PDB file of C-alpha atoms in Angstrom:
ATOM      1  CA  MET A   1       0.000   0.000   0.000  1.00  0.00           C
ATOM      2  CA  SER A   2       3.017   2.312   0.261  1.00  0.00           C
ATOM      3  CA  GLN A   3       3.163   4.880  -2.510  1.00  0.00           C
ATOM      4  CA  ASN A   4       5.234   7.900  -3.351  1.00  0.00           C
ATOM      5  CA  PRO A   5       3.151  10.765  -1.897  1.00  0.00           C
ATOM      6  CA  THR A   6       4.964  13.296  -4.066  1.00  0.00           C
ATOM      7  CA  ALA A   7       4.131  11.542  -7.344  1.00  0.00           C
ATOM      8  CA  PRO A   8       2.498  13.966  -9.812  1.00  0.00           C
ATOM      9  CA  ALA A   9      -0.695  11.887 -10.121  1.00  0.00           C
ATOM     10  CA  VAL A  10      -2.189   8.588  -9.102  1.00  0.00           C
ATOM     11  CA  THR A  11      -1.924   5.878 -11.710  1.00  0.00           C
ATOM     12  CA  ASP A  12      -5.680   5.298 -11.973  1.00  0.00           C
ATOM     13  CA  ALA A  13      -7.402   8.650 -11.561  1.00  0.00           C
ATOM     14  CA  ALA A  14     -10.673   7.327 -12.983  1.00  0.00           C
ATOM     15  CA  SER A  15     -10.991   4.835 -10.135  1.00  0.00           C
ATOM     16  CA  VAL A  16     -10.485   7.571  -7.552  1.00  0.00           C
ATOM     17  CA  ASP A  17     -13.188   9.668  -9.202  1.00  0.00           C
ATOM     18  CA  ALA A  18     -15.494   6.656  -9.418  1.00  0.00           C
ATOM     19  CA  ALA A  19     -15.066   5.816  -5.730  1.00  0.00           C
ATOM     20  CA  ILE A  20     -16.048   9.364  -4.797  1.00  0.00           C
ATOM     21  CA  THR A  21     -18.894   9.887  -7.250  1.00  0.00           C
ATOM     22  CA  SER A  22     -20.441   6.440  -6.674  1.00  0.00           C
ATOM     23  CA  ARG A  23     -20.616   7.012  -2.923  1.00  0.00           C
ATOM     24  CA  MET A  24     -24.172   7.310  -1.711  1.00  0.00           C
ATOM     25  CA  SER A  25     -26.081   6.925   1.524  1.00  0.00           C
ATOM     26  CA  ALA A  26     -27.340   3.364   1.171  1.00  0.00           C
ATOM     27  CA  ARG A  27     -30.517   2.701   3.146  1.00  0.00           C
ATOM     28  CA  ALA A  28     -30.875  -1.035   2.595  1.00  0.00           C
ATOM     29  CA  PHE A  29     -28.089  -3.590   3.024  1.00  0.00           C
ATOM     30  CA  LEU A  30     -27.586  -7.287   2.463  1.00  0.00           C
ATOM     31  CA  PRO A  31     -26.710  -9.457   5.486  1.00  0.00           C
ATOM     32  CA  THR A  32     -23.406 -10.519   3.884  1.00  0.00           C
ATOM     33  CA  ALA A  33     -20.683 -10.519   6.541  1.00  0.00           C
ATOM     34  CA  ILE A  34     -17.669  -8.215   6.251  1.00  0.00           C
ATOM     35  CA  SER A  35     -14.336  -9.585   7.410  1.00  0.00           C
ATOM     36  CA  ARG A  36     -12.334  -7.899  10.142  1.00  0.00           C
ATOM     37  CA  GLU A  37      -9.410  -7.668   7.712  1.00  0.00           C
ATOM     38  CA  THR A  38     -11.508  -5.641   5.267  1.00  0.00           C
ATOM     39  CA  ILE A  39     -12.717  -3.270   7.985  1.00  0.00           C
ATOM     40  CA  GLU A  40      -9.179  -2.824   9.297  1.00  0.00           C
ATOM     41  CA  HIS A  41      -7.940  -2.089   5.785  1.00  0.00           C
ATOM     42  CA  ILE A  42     -10.612   0.575   5.293  1.00  0.00           C
ATOM     43  CA  LEU A  43      -9.762   2.211   8.618  1.00  0.00           C
ATOM     44  CA  THR A  44      -6.042   2.077   7.879  1.00  0.00           C
ATOM     45  CA  VAL A  45      -6.540   3.858   4.558  1.00  0.00           C
ATOM     46  CA  ALA A  46      -8.933   6.372   6.150  1.00  0.00           C
ATOM     47  CA  SER A  47      -6.450   7.194   8.902  1.00  0.00           C
ATOM     48  CA  ARG A  48      -4.357   9.079   6.346  1.00  0.00           C
ATOM     49  CA  ALA A  49      -6.903  11.897   6.642  1.00  0.00           C
ATOM     50  CA  PRO A  50      -5.304  15.220   7.553  1.00  0.00           C
ATOM     51  CA  SER A  51      -5.760  16.737  10.993  1.00  0.00           C
ATOM     52  CA  GLY A  52      -4.471  19.935  12.555  1.00  0.00           C
ATOM     53  CA  THR A  53      -0.958  19.320  13.955  1.00  0.00           C
ATOM     54  CA  ASN A  54      -1.614  15.604  13.355  1.00  0.00           C
ATOM     55  CA  THR A  55      -3.944  15.327  16.367  1.00  0.00           C
ATOM     56  CA  GLN A  56      -5.881  12.439  14.722  1.00  0.00           C
ATOM     57  CA  PRO A  57      -8.991  13.037  16.877  1.00  0.00           C
ATOM     58  CA  TRP A  58     -10.968   9.982  15.773  1.00  0.00           C
ATOM     59  CA  LYS A  59     -11.971   7.020  17.897  1.00  0.00           C
ATOM     60  CA  VAL A  60     -13.878   4.171  16.246  1.00  0.00           C
ATOM     61  CA  TYR A  61     -16.063   1.445  17.726  1.00  0.00           C
ATOM     62  CA  VAL A  62     -16.992  -1.447  15.415  1.00  0.00           C
ATOM     63  CA  LEU A  63     -20.223  -3.263  16.242  1.00  0.00           C
ATOM     64  CA  GLN A  64     -21.043  -6.674  14.790  1.00  0.00           C
ATOM     65  CA  GLY A  65     -23.073  -9.646  15.918  1.00  0.00           C
ATOM     66  CA  ALA A  66     -24.483  -9.521  19.449  1.00  0.00           C
ATOM     67  CA  SER A  67     -23.060  -6.078  20.288  1.00  0.00           C
ATOM     68  CA  ARG A  68     -24.686  -4.599  17.195  1.00  0.00           C
ATOM     69  CA  ASP A  69     -28.009  -6.344  17.748  1.00  0.00           C
ATOM     70  CA  SER A  70     -28.194  -5.350  21.397  1.00  0.00           C
ATOM     71  CA  LEU A  71     -27.598  -1.671  20.606  1.00  0.00           C
ATOM     72  CA  VAL A  72     -30.254  -1.828  17.887  1.00  0.00           C
ATOM     73  CA  ASP A  73     -32.763  -3.213  20.407  1.00  0.00           C
ATOM     74  CA  LYS A  74     -31.953  -0.550  23.003  1.00  0.00           C
ATOM     75  CA  CYS A  75     -32.176   2.407  20.637  1.00  0.00           C
ATOM     76  CA  CYS A  76     -35.286   1.189  18.818  1.00  0.00           C
ATOM     77  CA  ALA A  77     -37.006   0.794  22.198  1.00  0.00           C
ATOM     78  CA  ALA A  78     -35.958   4.331  23.146  1.00  0.00           C
ATOM     79  CA  HIS A  79     -37.172   5.650  19.795  1.00  0.00           C
ATOM     80  CA  ASP A  80     -40.573   4.033  20.337  1.00  0.00           C
ATOM     81  CA  ALA A  81     -40.767   5.342  23.903  1.00  0.00           C
ATOM     82  CA  LEU A  82     -39.913   8.839  22.723  1.00  0.00           C
ATOM     83  CA  ARG A  83     -42.754   8.774  20.247  1.00  0.00           C
ATOM     84  CA  ALA A  84     -45.183   7.606  22.922  1.00  0.00           C
ATOM     85  CA  ASP A  85     -43.994  10.261  25.382  1.00  0.00           C
ATOM     86  CA  PRO A  86     -42.419  13.332  23.683  1.00  0.00           C
ATOM     87  CA  SER A  87     -41.464  14.739  27.104  1.00  0.00           C
ATOM     88  CA  LEU A  88     -38.611  12.214  27.120  1.00  0.00           C
ATOM     89  CA  ALA A  89     -36.864  14.359  24.513  1.00  0.00           C
ATOM     90  CA  GLU A  90     -35.113  16.204  27.338  1.00  0.00           C
ATOM     91  CA  GLN A  91     -33.248  12.965  28.110  1.00  0.00           C
ATOM     92  CA  TYR A  92     -32.121  12.526  24.530  1.00  0.00           C
ATOM     93  CA  ARG A  93     -30.495  15.805  23.582  1.00  0.00           C
ATOM     94  CA  GLU A  94     -27.636  15.898  21.073  1.00  0.00           C
ATOM     95  CA  GLU A  95     -24.424  17.132  22.604  1.00  0.00           C
ATOM     96  CA  TYR A  96     -23.585  19.398  19.698  1.00  0.00           C
ATOM     97  CA  ASP A  97     -25.767  21.105  17.086  1.00  0.00           C
ATOM     98  CA  TYR A  98     -25.512  19.110  13.902  1.00  0.00           C
ATOM     99  CA  TYR A  99     -28.339  21.074  12.298  1.00  0.00           C
ATOM    100  CA  PRO A 100     -29.055  24.811  12.679  1.00  0.00           C
ATOM    101  CA  PRO A 101     -31.621  25.957  15.269  1.00  0.00           C
ATOM    102  CA  GLN A 102     -33.388  27.918  12.531  1.00  0.00           C
ATOM    103  CA  TRP A 103     -33.493  26.875   8.891  1.00  0.00           C
ATOM    104  CA  VAL A 104     -33.208  29.385   6.033  1.00  0.00           C
ATOM    105  CA  SER A 105     -33.058  29.121   2.250  1.00  0.00           C
ATOM    106  CA  PRO A 106     -31.455  27.540   0.325  1.00  0.00           C
ATOM    107  CA  TYR A 107     -30.728  24.910   2.997  1.00  0.00           C
ATOM    108  CA  ILE A 108     -34.296  24.336   4.106  1.00  0.00           C
ATOM    109  CA  ASP A 109     -35.297  23.921   0.449  1.00  0.00           C
ATOM    110  CA  ARG A 110     -32.679  21.233  -0.114  1.00  0.00           C
ATOM    111  CA  ARG A 111     -33.666  19.519   3.124  1.00  0.00           C
ATOM    112  CA  ARG A 112     -37.313  19.398   2.096  1.00  0.00           C
ATOM    113  CA  GLU A 113     -36.435  18.172  -1.375  1.00  0.00           C
ATOM    114  CA  ASN A 114     -34.355  15.412   0.178  1.00  0.00           C
ATOM    115  CA  GLY A 115     -36.997  14.330   2.690  1.00  0.00           C
ATOM    116  CA  TRP A 116     -39.996  14.346   0.395  1.00  0.00           C
ATOM    117  CA  GLY A 117     -38.000  12.825  -2.447  1.00  0.00           C
ATOM    118  CA  LEU A 118     -37.118   9.852  -0.242  1.00  0.00           C
ATOM    119  CA  TYR A 119     -40.589   9.481   1.243  1.00  0.00           C
ATOM    120  CA  GLY A 120     -42.181   9.892  -2.170  1.00  0.00           C
ATOM    121  CA  LEU A 121     -40.074   7.062  -3.552  1.00  0.00           C
ATOM    122  CA  LEU A 122     -41.203   4.877  -0.640  1.00  0.00           C
ATOM    123  CA  GLY A 123     -44.834   5.886  -1.011  1.00  0.00           C
ATOM    124  CA  ILE A 124     -44.981   7.531   2.409  1.00  0.00           C
ATOM    125  CA  GLY A 125     -47.553  10.330   2.448  1.00  0.00           C
ATOM    126  CA  LYS A 126     -47.123  13.656   4.217  1.00  0.00           C
ATOM    127  CA  GLY A 127     -49.412  12.747   7.111  1.00  0.00           C
ATOM    128  CA  ASP A 128     -48.444   9.092   7.447  1.00  0.00           C
ATOM    129  CA  LYS A 129     -46.733   9.417  10.818  1.00  0.00           C
ATOM    130  CA  ASP A 130     -46.664   5.675  11.502  1.00  0.00           C
ATOM    131  CA  ARG A 131     -44.675   4.891   8.360  1.00  0.00           C
ATOM    132  CA  MET A 132     -42.475   7.932   8.868  1.00  0.00           C
ATOM    133  CA  HIS A 133     -41.618   6.662  12.333  1.00  0.00           C
ATOM    134  CA  LEU A 134     -40.798   3.199  11.023  1.00  0.00           C
ATOM    135  CA  GLN A 135     -38.653   4.596   8.223  1.00  0.00           C
ATOM    136  CA  HIS A 136     -36.785   6.850  10.643  1.00  0.00           C
ATOM    137  CA  GLN A 137     -36.242   3.842  12.896  1.00  0.00           C
ATOM    138  CA  ARG A 138     -34.422   2.127  10.044  1.00  0.00           C
ATOM    139  CA  ASN A 139     -31.506   4.347  11.075  1.00  0.00           C
ATOM    140  CA  PHE A 140     -31.396   2.604  14.446  1.00  0.00           C
ATOM    141  CA  ARG A 141     -31.233  -0.767  12.721  1.00  0.00           C
ATOM    142  CA  PHE A 142     -28.229   0.362  10.660  1.00  0.00           C
ATOM    143  CA  PHE A 143     -30.533  -0.202   7.672  1.00  0.00           C
ATOM    144  CA  ASP A 144     -29.832  -3.931   8.253  1.00  0.00           C
ATOM    145  CA  ALA A 145     -26.107  -3.525   7.556  1.00  0.00           C
ATOM    146  CA  PRO A 146     -24.034  -6.210   9.339  1.00  0.00           C
ATOM    147  CA  VAL A 147     -21.507  -3.638  10.567  1.00  0.00           C
ATOM    148  CA  GLY A 148     -22.253  -0.560  12.614  1.00  0.00           C
ATOM    149  CA  LEU A 149     -19.575   2.028  13.340  1.00  0.00           C
ATOM    150  CA  MET A 150     -19.694   4.566  16.144  1.00  0.00           C
ATOM    151  CA  PHE A 151     -17.346   7.530  16.195  1.00  0.00           C
ATOM    152  CA  THR A 152     -16.369   9.543  19.250  1.00  0.00           C
ATOM    153  CA  ILE A 153     -14.102  12.457  19.995  1.00  0.00           C
ATOM    154  CA  ASP A 154     -12.540  13.723  23.211  1.00  0.00           C
ATOM    155  CA  ARG A 155     -14.502  16.699  24.516  1.00  0.00           C
ATOM    156  CA  VAL A 156     -11.288  18.592  25.307  1.00  0.00           C
ATOM    157  CA  LEU A 157     -10.675  19.115  21.595  1.00  0.00           C
ATOM    158  CA  GLY A 158     -11.836  22.199  19.694  1.00  0.00           C
ATOM    159  CA  ARG A 159     -14.382  22.560  16.912  1.00  0.00           C
ATOM    160  CA  GLY A 160     -11.612  22.401  14.349  1.00  0.00           C
ATOM    161  CA  SER A 161     -11.188  18.727  15.211  1.00  0.00           C
ATOM    162  CA  LEU A 162     -14.726  18.108  13.918  1.00  0.00           C
ATOM    163  CA  VAL A 163     -13.529  19.457  10.563  1.00  0.00           C
ATOM    164  CA  ASP A 164     -10.670  16.949  10.703  1.00  0.00           C
ATOM    165  CA  TYR A 165     -13.151  14.241  11.650  1.00  0.00           C
ATOM    166  CA  GLY A 166     -15.253  14.947   8.583  1.00  0.00           C
ATOM    167  CA  MET A 167     -12.283  14.233   6.344  1.00  0.00           C
ATOM    168  CA  PHE A 168     -11.673  10.951   8.168  1.00  0.00           C
ATOM    169  CA  LEU A 169     -15.311   9.928   7.731  1.00  0.00           C
ATOM    170  CA  GLN A 170     -15.217  10.756   4.031  1.00  0.00           C
ATOM    171  CA  ASN A 171     -12.075   8.649   3.673  1.00  0.00           C
ATOM    172  CA  ILE A 172     -13.882   5.691   5.231  1.00  0.00           C
ATOM    173  CA  MET A 173     -16.769   6.032   2.807  1.00  0.00           C
ATOM    174  CA  VAL A 174     -14.499   6.306  -0.225  1.00  0.00           C
ATOM    175  CA  ALA A 175     -12.234   3.464   0.933  1.00  0.00           C
ATOM    176  CA  ALA A 176     -15.341   1.324   1.418  1.00  0.00           C
ATOM    177  CA  ARG A 177     -16.286   1.915  -2.205  1.00  0.00           C
ATOM    178  CA  ALA A 178     -12.860   0.643  -3.252  1.00  0.00           C
ATOM    179  CA  GLN A 179     -13.816  -2.626  -1.528  1.00  0.00           C
ATOM    180  CA  GLY A 180     -17.181  -2.810  -3.296  1.00  0.00           C
ATOM    181  CA  LEU A 181     -19.016  -1.733  -0.138  1.00  0.00           C
ATOM    182  CA  HIS A 182     -21.402   1.073   0.697  1.00  0.00           C
ATOM    183  CA  THR A 183     -22.048   3.173   3.775  1.00  0.00           C
ATOM    184  CA  CYS A 184     -24.583   5.486   5.329  1.00  0.00           C
ATOM    185  CA  PRO A 185     -23.271   8.178   7.691  1.00  0.00           C
ATOM    186  CA  GLN A 186     -25.846   8.770  10.423  1.00  0.00           C
ATOM    187  CA  ALA A 187     -26.253  11.736  12.719  1.00  0.00           C
ATOM    188  CA  ALA A 188     -29.602  10.226  13.763  1.00  0.00           C
ATOM    189  CA  TRP A 189     -27.859   8.258  16.519  1.00  0.00           C
ATOM    190  CA  ASN A 190     -26.564  11.380  18.276  1.00  0.00           C
ATOM    191  CA  GLY A 191     -29.657  11.901  20.386  1.00  0.00           C
ATOM    192  CA  PHE A 192     -29.201   8.483  21.972  1.00  0.00           C
ATOM    193  CA  ALA A 193     -25.610   9.088  23.076  1.00  0.00           C
ATOM    194  CA  ARG A 194     -26.519   8.357  26.719  1.00  0.00           C
ATOM    195  CA  ILE A 195     -27.426   4.817  25.599  1.00  0.00           C
ATOM    196  CA  ILE A 196     -24.664   4.356  23.044  1.00  0.00           C
ATOM    197  CA  LEU A 197     -21.603   5.581  24.940  1.00  0.00           C
ATOM    198  CA  PRO A 198     -21.942   3.141  27.882  1.00  0.00           C
ATOM    199  CA  HIS A 199     -22.818   0.340  25.461  1.00  0.00           C
ATOM    200  CA  ILE A 200     -19.606   0.747  23.478  1.00  0.00           C
ATOM    201  CA  GLY A 201     -17.469   1.341  26.557  1.00  0.00           C
ATOM    202  CA  ALA A 202     -16.538   4.926  25.724  1.00  0.00           C
ATOM    203  CA  GLY A 203     -14.656   6.936  28.314  1.00  0.00           C
ATOM    204  CA  GLU A 204     -16.235   9.734  30.339  1.00  0.00           C
ATOM    205  CA  GLY A 205     -14.460  12.376  28.256  1.00  0.00           C
ATOM    206  CA  GLU A 206     -15.767  11.135  24.916  1.00  0.00           C
ATOM    207  CA  MET A 207     -18.561  12.689  22.846  1.00  0.00           C
ATOM    208  CA  LEU A 208     -20.498  10.875  20.130  1.00  0.00           C
ATOM    209  CA  VAL A 209     -19.838  12.360  16.685  1.00  0.00           C
ATOM    210  CA  CYS A 210     -22.085  10.102  14.594  1.00  0.00           C
ATOM    211  CA  GLY A 211     -22.703   6.527  13.538  1.00  0.00           C
ATOM    212  CA  MET A 212     -22.315   4.779  10.205  1.00  0.00           C
ATOM    213  CA  ALA A 213     -23.713   1.676   8.533  1.00  0.00           C
ATOM    214  CA  LEU A 214     -21.273  -0.422   6.472  1.00  0.00           C
ATOM    215  CA  GLY A 215     -21.973  -3.343   4.193  1.00  0.00           C
ATOM    216  CA  HIS A 216     -23.089  -4.483   0.758  1.00  0.00           C
ATOM    217  CA  ALA A 217     -25.928  -2.321  -0.538  1.00  0.00           C
ATOM    218  CA  ASP A 218     -29.038  -4.271  -1.568  1.00  0.00           C
ATOM    219  CA  PRO A 219     -29.260  -3.693  -5.341  1.00  0.00           C
ATOM    220  CA  ASP A 220     -32.891  -4.821  -5.451  1.00  0.00           C
ATOM    221  CA  ASP A 221     -34.277  -2.443  -2.835  1.00  0.00           C
ATOM    222  CA  LYS A 222     -35.763   0.627  -4.501  1.00  0.00           C
ATOM    223  CA  VAL A 223     -34.632   2.898  -1.681  1.00  0.00           C
ATOM    224  CA  ASN A 224     -31.080   2.582  -2.989  1.00  0.00           C
ATOM    225  CA  GLY A 225     -32.254   4.163  -6.217  1.00  0.00           C
ATOM    226  CA  PHE A 226     -32.619   7.442  -4.343  1.00  0.00           C
ATOM    227  CA  HIS A 227     -29.678   9.653  -5.274  1.00  0.00           C
ATOM    228  CA  THR A 228     -29.538  13.235  -4.114  1.00  0.00           C
ATOM    229  CA  PRO A 229     -28.692  16.017  -6.590  1.00  0.00           C
ATOM    230  CA  ARG A 230     -25.679  18.319  -6.316  1.00  0.00           C
ATOM    231  CA  GLU A 231     -25.356  21.980  -7.130  1.00  0.00           C
ATOM    232  CA  PRO A 232     -23.178  22.848 -10.142  1.00  0.00           C
ATOM    233  CA  VAL A 233     -19.722  24.218  -9.479  1.00  0.00           C
ATOM    234  CA  SER A 234     -20.815  27.597 -10.832  1.00  0.00           C
ATOM    235  CA  SER A 235     -23.344  27.976  -8.005  1.00  0.00           C
ATOM    236  CA  PHE A 236     -20.880  27.681  -5.129  1.00  0.00           C
ATOM    237  CA  THR A 237     -17.616  28.906  -6.634  1.00  0.00           C
ATOM    238  CA  ARG A 238     -16.298  32.412  -7.197  1.00  0.00           C
ATOM    239  CA  TRP A 239     -13.239  32.798  -9.405  1.00  0.00           C
ATOM    240  CA  LEU A 240     -10.849  35.588  -8.466  1.00  0.00           C
ATOM    241  CA  ASP A 241      -8.162  36.815 -10.848  1.00  0.00           C
TER     242      ASP A 241
END
């Protein structure tokens, strides 16, 4: 795996582009097991992500088998209880704001397009709260992926380390594509950190960053046909001469 980092270009640029552009948030997985060697390889590649002064702020917990299934049961039960009694929301607060407290355009427009595009594909109507709840709960089943990943960070670190963390997470998703696998990064887990952190054995100083599903995407499930659009370069780039 060692390469010359100062080489002018990688030897197969098309494969790099394909790994990035074929990445998607898969929401249905096959039960096919993933070997520890494959997961370790993905994490080894991903660990080359940059971080300020090489702090490498990531901590990863890999859940498979009984540990995965037990966490799924705990969080699905909490999700159901929260729906039955919304006052429990105070117990399940995210430790950091992943989303803004107040949405504005164009972000709220993209969010709505994403949500209704997905629900429309699945035939879930605007007022169908039961099916919405069940679909949201798919997050807490890792969308049936055999591997669940939980990511934590030490609370003593600054917000810049979350920027570093994002690059690490992207590396995992791209490296997974190189192995023929798919992922789904999930901030949905963050509200259940008080359940997750003790379950995975995280230290008192750790904060949950997000979760991620990893596995073989189910090619026959229509939900994996949902691909979100991207803005053209011209809409987010300003050229200065």
